[in-house]
Every structure is written in structure tokens, then in C-alpha cells.
PDB file of C-alpha atoms and ligand atoms in Angstrom:
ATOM      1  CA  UNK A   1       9.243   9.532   8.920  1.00  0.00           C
ATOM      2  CA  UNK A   2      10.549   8.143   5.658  1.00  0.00           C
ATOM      3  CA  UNK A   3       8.274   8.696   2.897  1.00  0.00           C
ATOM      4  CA  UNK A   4       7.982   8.036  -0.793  1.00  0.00           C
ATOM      5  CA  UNK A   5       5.548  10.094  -2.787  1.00  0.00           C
ATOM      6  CA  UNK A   6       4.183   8.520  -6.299  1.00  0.00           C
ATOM      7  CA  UNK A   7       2.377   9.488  -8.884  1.00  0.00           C
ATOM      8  CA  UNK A   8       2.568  10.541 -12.951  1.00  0.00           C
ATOM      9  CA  UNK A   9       4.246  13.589 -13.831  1.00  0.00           C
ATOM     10  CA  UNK A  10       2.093  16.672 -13.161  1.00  0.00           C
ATOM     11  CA  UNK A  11       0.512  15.254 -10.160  1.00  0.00           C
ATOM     12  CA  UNK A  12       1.656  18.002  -8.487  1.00  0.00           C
ATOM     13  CA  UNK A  13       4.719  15.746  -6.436  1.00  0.00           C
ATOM     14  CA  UNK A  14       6.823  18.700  -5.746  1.00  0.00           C
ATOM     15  CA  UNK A  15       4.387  20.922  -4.352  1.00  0.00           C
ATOM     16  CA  UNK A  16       2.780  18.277  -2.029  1.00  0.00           C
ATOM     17  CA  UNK A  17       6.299  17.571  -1.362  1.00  0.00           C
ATOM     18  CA  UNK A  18       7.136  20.927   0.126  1.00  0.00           C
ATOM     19  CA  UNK A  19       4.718  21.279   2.256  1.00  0.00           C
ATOM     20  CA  UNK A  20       4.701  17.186   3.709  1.00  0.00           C
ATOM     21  CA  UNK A  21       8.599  17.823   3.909  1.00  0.00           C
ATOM     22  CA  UNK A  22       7.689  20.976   6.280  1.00  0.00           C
ATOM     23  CA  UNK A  23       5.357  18.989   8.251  1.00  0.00           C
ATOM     24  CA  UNK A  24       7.566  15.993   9.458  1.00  0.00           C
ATOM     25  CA  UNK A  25      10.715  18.468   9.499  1.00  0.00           C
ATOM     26  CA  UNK A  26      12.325  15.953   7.042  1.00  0.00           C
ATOM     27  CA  UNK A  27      14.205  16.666   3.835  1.00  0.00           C
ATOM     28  CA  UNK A  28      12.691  16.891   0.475  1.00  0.00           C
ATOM     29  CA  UNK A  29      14.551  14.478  -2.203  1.00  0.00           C
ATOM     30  CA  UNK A  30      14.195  15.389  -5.501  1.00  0.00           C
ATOM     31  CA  UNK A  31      15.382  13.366  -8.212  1.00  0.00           C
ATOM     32  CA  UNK A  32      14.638  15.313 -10.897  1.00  0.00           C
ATOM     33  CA  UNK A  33      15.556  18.426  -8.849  1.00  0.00           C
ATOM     34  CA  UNK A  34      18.846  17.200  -8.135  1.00  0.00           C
ATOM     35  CA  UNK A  35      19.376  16.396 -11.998  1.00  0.00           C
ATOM     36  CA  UNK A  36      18.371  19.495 -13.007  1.00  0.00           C
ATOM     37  CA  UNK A  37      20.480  21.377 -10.827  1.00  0.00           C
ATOM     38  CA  UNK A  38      23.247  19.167 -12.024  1.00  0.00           C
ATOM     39  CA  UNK A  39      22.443  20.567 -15.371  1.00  0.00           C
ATOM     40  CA  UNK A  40      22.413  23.831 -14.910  1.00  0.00           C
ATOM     41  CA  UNK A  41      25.656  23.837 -12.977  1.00  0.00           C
ATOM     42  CA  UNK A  42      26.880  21.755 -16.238  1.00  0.00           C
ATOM     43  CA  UNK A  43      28.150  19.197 -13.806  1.00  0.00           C
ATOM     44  CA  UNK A  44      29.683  15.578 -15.221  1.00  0.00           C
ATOM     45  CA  UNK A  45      26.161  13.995 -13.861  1.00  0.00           C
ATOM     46  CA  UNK A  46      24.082  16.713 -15.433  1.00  0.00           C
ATOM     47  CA  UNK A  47      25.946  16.304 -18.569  1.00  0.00           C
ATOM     48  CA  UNK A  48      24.990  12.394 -18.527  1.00  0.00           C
ATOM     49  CA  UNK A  49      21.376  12.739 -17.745  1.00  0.00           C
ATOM     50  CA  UNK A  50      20.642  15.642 -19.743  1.00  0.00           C
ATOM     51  CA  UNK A  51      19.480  13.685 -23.215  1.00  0.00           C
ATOM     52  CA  UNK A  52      17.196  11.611 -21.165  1.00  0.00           C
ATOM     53  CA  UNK A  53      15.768  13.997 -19.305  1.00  0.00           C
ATOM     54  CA  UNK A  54      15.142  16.115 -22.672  1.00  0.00           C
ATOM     55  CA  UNK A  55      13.645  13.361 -23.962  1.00  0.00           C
ATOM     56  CA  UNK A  56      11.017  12.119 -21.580  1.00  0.00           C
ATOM     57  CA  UNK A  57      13.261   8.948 -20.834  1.00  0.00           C
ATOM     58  CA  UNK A  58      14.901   7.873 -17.737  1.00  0.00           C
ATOM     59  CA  UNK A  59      17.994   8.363 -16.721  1.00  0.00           C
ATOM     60  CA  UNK A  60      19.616   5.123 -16.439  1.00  0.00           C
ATOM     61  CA  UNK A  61      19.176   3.477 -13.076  1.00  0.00           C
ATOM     62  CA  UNK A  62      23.177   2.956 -12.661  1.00  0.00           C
ATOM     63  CA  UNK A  63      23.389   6.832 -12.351  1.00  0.00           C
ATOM     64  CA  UNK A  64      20.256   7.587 -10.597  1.00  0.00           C
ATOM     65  CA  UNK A  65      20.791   4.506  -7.871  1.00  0.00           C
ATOM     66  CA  UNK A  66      24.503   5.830  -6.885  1.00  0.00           C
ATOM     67  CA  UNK A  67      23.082   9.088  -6.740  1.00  0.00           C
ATOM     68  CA  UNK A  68      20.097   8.319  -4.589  1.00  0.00           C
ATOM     69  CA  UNK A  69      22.777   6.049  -2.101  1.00  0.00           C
ATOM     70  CA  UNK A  70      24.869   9.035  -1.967  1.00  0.00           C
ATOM     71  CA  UNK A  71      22.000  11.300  -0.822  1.00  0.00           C
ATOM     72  CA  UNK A  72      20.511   8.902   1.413  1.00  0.00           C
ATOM     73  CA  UNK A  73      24.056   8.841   3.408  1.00  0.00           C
ATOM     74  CA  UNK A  74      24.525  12.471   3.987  1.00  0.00           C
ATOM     75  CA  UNK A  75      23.424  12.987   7.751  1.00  0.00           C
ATOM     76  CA  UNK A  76      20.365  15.135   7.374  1.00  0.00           C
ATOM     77  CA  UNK A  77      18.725  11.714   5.892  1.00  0.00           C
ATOM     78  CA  UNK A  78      19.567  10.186   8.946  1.00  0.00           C
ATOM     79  CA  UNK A  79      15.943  11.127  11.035  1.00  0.00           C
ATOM     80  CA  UNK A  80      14.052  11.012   7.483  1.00  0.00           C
ATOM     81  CA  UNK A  81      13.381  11.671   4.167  1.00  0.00           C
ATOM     82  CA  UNK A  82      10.372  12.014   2.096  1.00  0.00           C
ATOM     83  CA  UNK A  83      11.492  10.592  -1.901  1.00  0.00           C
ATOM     84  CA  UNK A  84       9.671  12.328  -4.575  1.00  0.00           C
ATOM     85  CA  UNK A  85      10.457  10.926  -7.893  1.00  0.00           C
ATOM     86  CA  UNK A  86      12.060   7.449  -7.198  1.00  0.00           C
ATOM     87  CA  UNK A  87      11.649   5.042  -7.539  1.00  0.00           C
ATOM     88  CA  UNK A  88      10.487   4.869 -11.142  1.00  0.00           C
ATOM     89  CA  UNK A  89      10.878   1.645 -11.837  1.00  0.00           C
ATOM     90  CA  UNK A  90      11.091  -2.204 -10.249  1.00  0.00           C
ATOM     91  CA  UNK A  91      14.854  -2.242 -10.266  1.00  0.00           C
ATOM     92  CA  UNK A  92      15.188   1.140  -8.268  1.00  0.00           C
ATOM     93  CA  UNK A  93      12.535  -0.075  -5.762  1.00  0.00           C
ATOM     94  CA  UNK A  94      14.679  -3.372  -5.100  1.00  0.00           C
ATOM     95  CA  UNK A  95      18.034  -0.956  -5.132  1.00  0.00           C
ATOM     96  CA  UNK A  96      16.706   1.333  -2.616  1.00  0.00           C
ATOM     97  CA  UNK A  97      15.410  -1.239  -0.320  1.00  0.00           C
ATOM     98  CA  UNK A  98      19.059  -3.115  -0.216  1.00  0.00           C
ATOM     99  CA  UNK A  99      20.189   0.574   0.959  1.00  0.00           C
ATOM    100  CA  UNK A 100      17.628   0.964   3.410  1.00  0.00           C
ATOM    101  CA  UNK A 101      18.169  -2.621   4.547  1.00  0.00           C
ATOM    102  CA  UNK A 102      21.702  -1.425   4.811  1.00  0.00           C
ATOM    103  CA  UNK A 103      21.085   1.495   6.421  1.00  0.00           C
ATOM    104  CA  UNK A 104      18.553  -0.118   9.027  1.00  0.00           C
ATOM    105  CA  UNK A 105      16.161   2.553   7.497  1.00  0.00           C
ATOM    106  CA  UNK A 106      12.772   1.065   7.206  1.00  0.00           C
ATOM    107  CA  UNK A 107      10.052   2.882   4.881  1.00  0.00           C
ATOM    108  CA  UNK A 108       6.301   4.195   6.700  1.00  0.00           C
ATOM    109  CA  UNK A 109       5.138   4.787   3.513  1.00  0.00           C
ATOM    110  CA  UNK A 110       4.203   5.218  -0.064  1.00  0.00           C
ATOM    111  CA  UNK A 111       2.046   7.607  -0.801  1.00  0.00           C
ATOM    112  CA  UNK A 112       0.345   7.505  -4.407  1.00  0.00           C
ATOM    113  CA  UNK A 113      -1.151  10.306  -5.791  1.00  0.00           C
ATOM    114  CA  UNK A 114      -3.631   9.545  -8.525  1.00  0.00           C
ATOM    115  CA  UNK A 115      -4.705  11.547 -11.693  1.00  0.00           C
ATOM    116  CA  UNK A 116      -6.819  11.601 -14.844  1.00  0.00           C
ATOM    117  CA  UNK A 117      -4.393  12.482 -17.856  1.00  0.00           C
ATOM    118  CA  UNK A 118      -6.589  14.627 -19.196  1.00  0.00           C
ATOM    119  CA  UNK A 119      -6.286  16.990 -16.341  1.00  0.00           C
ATOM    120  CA  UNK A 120      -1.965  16.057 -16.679  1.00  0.00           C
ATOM    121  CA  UNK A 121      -1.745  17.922 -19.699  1.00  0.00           C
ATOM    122  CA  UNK A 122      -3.898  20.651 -18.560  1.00  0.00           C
ATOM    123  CA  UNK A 123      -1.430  20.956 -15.852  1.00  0.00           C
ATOM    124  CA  UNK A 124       1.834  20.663 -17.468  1.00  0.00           C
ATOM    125  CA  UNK A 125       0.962  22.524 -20.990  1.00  0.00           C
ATOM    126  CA  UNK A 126       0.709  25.774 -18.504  1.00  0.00           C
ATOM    127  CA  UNK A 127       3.481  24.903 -15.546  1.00  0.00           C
ATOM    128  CA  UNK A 128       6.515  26.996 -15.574  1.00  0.00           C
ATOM    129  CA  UNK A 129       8.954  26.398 -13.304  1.00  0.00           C
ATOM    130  CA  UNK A 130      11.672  28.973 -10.839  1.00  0.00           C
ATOM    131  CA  UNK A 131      15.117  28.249 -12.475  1.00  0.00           C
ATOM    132  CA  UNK A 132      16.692  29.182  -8.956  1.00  0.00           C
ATOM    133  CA  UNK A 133      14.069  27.376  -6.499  1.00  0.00           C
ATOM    134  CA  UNK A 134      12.361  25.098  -8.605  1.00  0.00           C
ATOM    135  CA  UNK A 135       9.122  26.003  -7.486  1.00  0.00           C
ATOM    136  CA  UNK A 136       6.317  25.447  -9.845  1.00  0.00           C
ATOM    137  CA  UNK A 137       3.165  28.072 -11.051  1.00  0.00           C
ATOM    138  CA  UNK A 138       0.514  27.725 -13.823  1.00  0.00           C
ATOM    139  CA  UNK A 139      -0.179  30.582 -16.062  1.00  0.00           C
ATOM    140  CA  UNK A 140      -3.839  29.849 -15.590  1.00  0.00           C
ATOM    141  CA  UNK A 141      -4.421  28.479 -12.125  1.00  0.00           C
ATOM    142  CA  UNK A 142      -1.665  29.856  -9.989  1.00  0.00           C
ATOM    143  CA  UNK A 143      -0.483  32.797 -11.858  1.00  0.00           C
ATOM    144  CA  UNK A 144       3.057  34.401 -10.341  1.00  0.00           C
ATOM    145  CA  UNK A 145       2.015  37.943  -9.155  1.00  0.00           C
ATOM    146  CA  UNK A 146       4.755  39.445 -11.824  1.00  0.00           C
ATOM    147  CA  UNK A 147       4.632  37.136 -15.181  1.00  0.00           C
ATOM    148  CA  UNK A 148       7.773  35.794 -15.762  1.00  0.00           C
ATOM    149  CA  UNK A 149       9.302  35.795 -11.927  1.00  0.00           C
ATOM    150  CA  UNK A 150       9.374  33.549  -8.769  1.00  0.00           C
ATOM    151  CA  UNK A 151       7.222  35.246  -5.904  1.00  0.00           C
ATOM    152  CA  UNK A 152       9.466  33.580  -3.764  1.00  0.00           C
ATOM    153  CA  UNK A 153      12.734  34.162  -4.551  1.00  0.00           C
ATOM    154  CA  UNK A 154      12.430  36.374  -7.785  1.00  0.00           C
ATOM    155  CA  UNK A 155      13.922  34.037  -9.716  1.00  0.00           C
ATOM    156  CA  UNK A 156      13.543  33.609 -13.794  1.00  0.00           C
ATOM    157  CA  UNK A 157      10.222  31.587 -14.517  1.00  0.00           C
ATOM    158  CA  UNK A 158      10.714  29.249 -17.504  1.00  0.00           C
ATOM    159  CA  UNK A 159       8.897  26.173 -19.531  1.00  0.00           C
ATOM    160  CA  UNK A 160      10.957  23.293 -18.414  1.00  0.00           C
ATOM    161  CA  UNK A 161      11.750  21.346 -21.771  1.00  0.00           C
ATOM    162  CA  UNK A 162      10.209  18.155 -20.877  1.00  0.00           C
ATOM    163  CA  UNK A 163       6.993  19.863 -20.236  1.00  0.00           C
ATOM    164  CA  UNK A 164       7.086  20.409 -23.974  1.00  0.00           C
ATOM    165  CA  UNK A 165       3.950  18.586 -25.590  1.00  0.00           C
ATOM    166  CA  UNK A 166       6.025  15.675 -27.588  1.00  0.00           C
ATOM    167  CA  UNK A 167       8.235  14.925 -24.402  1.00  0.00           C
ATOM    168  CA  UNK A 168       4.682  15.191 -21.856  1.00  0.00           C
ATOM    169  CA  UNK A 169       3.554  11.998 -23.950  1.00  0.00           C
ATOM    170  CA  UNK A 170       6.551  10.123 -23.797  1.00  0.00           C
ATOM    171  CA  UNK A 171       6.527  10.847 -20.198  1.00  0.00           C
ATOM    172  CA  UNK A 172       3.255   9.569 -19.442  1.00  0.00           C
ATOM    173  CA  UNK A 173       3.988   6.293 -21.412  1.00  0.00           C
ATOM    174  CA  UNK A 174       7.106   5.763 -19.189  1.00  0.00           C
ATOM    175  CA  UNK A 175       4.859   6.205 -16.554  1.00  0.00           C
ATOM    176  CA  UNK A 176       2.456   3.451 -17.438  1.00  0.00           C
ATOM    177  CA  UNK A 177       5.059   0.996 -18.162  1.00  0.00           C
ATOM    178  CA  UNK A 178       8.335   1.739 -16.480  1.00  0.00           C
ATOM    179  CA  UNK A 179       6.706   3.102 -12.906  1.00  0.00           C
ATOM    180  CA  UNK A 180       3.382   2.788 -12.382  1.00  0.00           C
ATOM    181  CA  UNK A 181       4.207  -1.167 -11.704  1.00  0.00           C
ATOM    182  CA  UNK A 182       5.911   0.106  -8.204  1.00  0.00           C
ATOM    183  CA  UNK A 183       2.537   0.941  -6.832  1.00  0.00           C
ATOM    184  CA  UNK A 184       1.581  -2.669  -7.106  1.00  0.00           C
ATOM    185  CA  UNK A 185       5.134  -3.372  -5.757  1.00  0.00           C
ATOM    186  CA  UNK A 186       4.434  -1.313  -2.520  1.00  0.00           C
ATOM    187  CA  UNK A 187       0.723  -2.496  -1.974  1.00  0.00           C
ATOM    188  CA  UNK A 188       1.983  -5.625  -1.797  1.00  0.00           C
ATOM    189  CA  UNK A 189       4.232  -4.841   0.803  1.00  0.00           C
ATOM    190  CA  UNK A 190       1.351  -3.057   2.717  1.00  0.00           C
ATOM    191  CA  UNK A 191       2.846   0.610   2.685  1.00  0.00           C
ATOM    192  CA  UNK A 192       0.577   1.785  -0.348  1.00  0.00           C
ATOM    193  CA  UNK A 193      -1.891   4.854   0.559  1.00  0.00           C
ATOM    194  CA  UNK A 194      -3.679   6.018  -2.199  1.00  0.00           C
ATOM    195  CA  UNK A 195      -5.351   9.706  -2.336  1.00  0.00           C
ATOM    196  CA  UNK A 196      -6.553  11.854  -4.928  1.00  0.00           C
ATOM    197  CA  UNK A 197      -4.670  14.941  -6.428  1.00  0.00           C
ATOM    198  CA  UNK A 198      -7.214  16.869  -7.532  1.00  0.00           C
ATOM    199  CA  UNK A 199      -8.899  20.179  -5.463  1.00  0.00           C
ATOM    200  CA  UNK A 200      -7.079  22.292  -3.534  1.00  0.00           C
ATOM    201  CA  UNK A 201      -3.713  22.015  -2.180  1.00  0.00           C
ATOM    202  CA  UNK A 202      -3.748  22.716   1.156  1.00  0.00           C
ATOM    203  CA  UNK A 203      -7.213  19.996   1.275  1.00  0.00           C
ATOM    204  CA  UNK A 204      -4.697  17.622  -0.499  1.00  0.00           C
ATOM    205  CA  UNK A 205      -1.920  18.259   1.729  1.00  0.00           C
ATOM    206  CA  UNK A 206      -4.099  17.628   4.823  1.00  0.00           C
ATOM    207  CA  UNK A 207      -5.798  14.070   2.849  1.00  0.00           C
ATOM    208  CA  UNK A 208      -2.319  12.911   3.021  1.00  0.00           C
ATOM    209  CA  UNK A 209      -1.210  13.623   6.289  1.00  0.00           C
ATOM    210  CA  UNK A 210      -4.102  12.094   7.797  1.00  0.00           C
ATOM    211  CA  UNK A 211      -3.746   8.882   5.445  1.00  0.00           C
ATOM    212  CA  UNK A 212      -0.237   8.611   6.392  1.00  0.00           C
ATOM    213  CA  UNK A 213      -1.121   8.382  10.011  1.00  0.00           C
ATOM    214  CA  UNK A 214      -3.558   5.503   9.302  1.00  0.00           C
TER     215      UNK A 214
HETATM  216  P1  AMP B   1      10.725  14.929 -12.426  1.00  0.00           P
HETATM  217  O1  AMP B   1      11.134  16.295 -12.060  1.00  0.00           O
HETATM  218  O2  AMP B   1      10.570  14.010 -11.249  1.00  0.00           O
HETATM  219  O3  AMP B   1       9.517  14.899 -13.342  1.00  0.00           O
HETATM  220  O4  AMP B   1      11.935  14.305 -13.283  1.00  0.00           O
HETATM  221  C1  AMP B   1      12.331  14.880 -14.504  1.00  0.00           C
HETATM  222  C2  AMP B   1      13.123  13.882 -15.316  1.00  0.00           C
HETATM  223  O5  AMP B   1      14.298  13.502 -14.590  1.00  0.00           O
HETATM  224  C3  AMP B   1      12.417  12.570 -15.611  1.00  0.00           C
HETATM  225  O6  AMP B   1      11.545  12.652 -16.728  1.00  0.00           O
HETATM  226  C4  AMP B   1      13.605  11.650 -15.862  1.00  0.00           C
HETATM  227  O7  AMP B   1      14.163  11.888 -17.136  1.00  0.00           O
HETATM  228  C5  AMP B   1      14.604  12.127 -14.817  1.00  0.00           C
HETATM  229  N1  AMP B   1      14.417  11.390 -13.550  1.00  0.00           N
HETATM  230  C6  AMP B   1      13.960  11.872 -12.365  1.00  0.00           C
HETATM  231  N2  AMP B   1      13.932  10.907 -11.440  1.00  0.00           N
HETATM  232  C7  AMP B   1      14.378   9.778 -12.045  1.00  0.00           C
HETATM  233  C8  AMP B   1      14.554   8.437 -11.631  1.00  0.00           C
HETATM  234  N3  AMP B   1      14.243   8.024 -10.387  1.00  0.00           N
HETATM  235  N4  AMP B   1      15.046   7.560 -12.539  1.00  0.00           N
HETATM  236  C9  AMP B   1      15.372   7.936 -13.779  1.00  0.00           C
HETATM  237  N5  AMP B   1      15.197   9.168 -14.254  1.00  0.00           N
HETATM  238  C10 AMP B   1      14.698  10.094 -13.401  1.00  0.00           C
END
């Protein structure tokens, strides 16, 4: 199965991610995961993404393509990979399908996932995120059992900068003009599903397995 999931920040990607990831025993790729690991482990790539991530921009798509080709080659890609977070704009879509061309690697799907922004900022004004694991909780709607720490791994809970108000914004107007122009870009090609991510997880997990199939 080779999968890319789309959809405005605070869609809830990751977390649908996960648990589509688990279900086709395929890895999860990450973009912004991968960045911000770079970051933290004050890498030469983290150092060069860093003030575009802060900002709400992207990183440029000569840094993010090369990493994304590099990914795609290590061998666990080789049975499948479910892409959450690129492409994000027209010029990674075309990159990644000259590597997939490449690669003989064709794509089942794209699978949007579609959102008032209203219910965005709800969303990201309360996410904090697992500095170690990256998973993501809501200080209203799915509370970590201890404030402050990862019920999975115990790791440090923090506001990830971008989720900032000012930066959400900016985000959101990437999103409109910079990626939201790929979802046209796969319908055309016939490999858009489109499915609502609002309601429960699990209920949206099981939406999107069962419009993947169709
Ligand atoms: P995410 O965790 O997917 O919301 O990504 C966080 C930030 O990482 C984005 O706001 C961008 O600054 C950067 N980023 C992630 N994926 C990409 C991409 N495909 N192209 C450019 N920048 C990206």
C-alpha cells in the first residue's frame, strides 16, 4: 500500500497516520516529524529548516525533495509507505512522482482529510505535542493522564512553536495557496478519496480504511 494522507494542519494527519500505518504494516513518513527531529538533534538539515518551520513557511522544496528521495530509498519503503505531510505543493507532487516513476512505485492513494478552520484552531490552540514520540494530546479533548507527560512513553509534553496563534494563520494561508492545489492535482489523476475529520478517531480511522479499499 502506498499512501498519501492530505489535509490542513490540525486535521489530525499524524494520529490517523499511526493507526493507518499499523493497519497496512507500512511505515509512517513524517515530514515534519523528520524535521523536527532534525532540530532537536541540531542536525545541519534541522539547522536549515528551522526558520521556516518557526515561521509557518515551508521549507524549501530543494531540501525537503532530497530528503523525501532519501527516505523513500531506505528498504523498509520498499513494500510501502503511507506520506503524511508531502507533498505540499505542485512542484513536490511532480518531484515525488519522477521518484516513484523511478522507483517503479506506483501510488493507491490520496487520502484527503477535510476540515472547517474554525474547528483548526480549536484544535491546535490546545495540542501539545511528546518531545520524544511526537505524539499529540489536547488539554481539553484528550487530556494526558499526568499534565505535562506522554502516557506513552513519559516523555516532556510541550506547545510546538508553530502551533503558536500568529504562525497557525500563516499556516493555514500556506495551506490554501501553496497545498491545497494538490488535491485537485490527485483527483485528476483519479487517486483522490475524500473523508471527513471530524468525530471520533477510531470512526475516522475505520471511514478511511474502507474508502481506501473502494
Ligand atoms: P507538520 O508537522 O506536517 O505540520 O509540518 C511542520 C512544518 O514542517 C511545516 O509547517 C513546514 O514548515 C515544514 N514541512 C513539513 N513538511 C513539509 C513539506 N513537505 N515541504 C515543506 N515544508 C514542510
Amino acid at each position: 500500500m502506498r499512501l498519501i494522507l492530505v489535509g490542513p494542519p490540525g486535521a489530525g494527519k499524524g494520529t490517523q497516520a499511526v493507526q493507518l500505518a499499523a493497519h497496512y504494516s507500512i511505515p509512517h513518513i513524517s515530514t515534519g516529524d523528520i524535521f523536527r527531529a532534525n532540530i532537536k538533534n541540531s542536525t545541519e538539515l534541522g539547522k536549515r529548516a528551522q526558520s521556516f518551520i518557526d515561521k509557518g513557511e515551508l521549507v524549501p522544496d530543494s531540501v525537503t525533495n532530497e530528503m523525501v528521495r532519501d527516505r523513500l530509498g531506505q528498504p523498509d519503503a520498499a513494500s510501502g509507505f503511507l506520506l503524511d505531510g508531502f507533498p505540499r505543493n505542485t512542484a513536490q507532487a511532480d518531484e515525488l512522482n519522477k521518484i516513484l516513476v523511478e522507483k517503479s512505485m506506483p501510488l493507491d492513494a490520496v487520502l484527503e482529510l477535510k476540515i472547517e478552520n474554525s474547528e483548526i484552531i480549536r484544535r491546535l490552540s490546545g495540542r501539545r505535542t511528546c518531545r520524544n514520540c511526537s505524539t499529540s494530546f489536547h488539554v481539553e479533548f484528550e487530556k494526558s493522564k499526568v499534565a505535562g507527560v506522554c502516557d506513552l512513553c513519559q516523555g516532556e509534553l510541550y506547545q510546538r512553536e508553530d502551533d503558536k496563534e500568529e504562525v497557525v494563520a500563516r499556516r493555514l494561508e500556506v495551506y490554501t495557496e501553496q497545498t491545497a492545489p494538490i488535491i485537485n492535482y490527485y483527483s485528476k489523476l483519479g487517486l483522490l478519496k475524500t473523508i471527513s475529520a471530524v468525530g471520533d478517531v477510531k470512526e475516522i480511522t475505520q471511514l478511511a480504511i474502507t474508502s481506501i479499499s473502494k
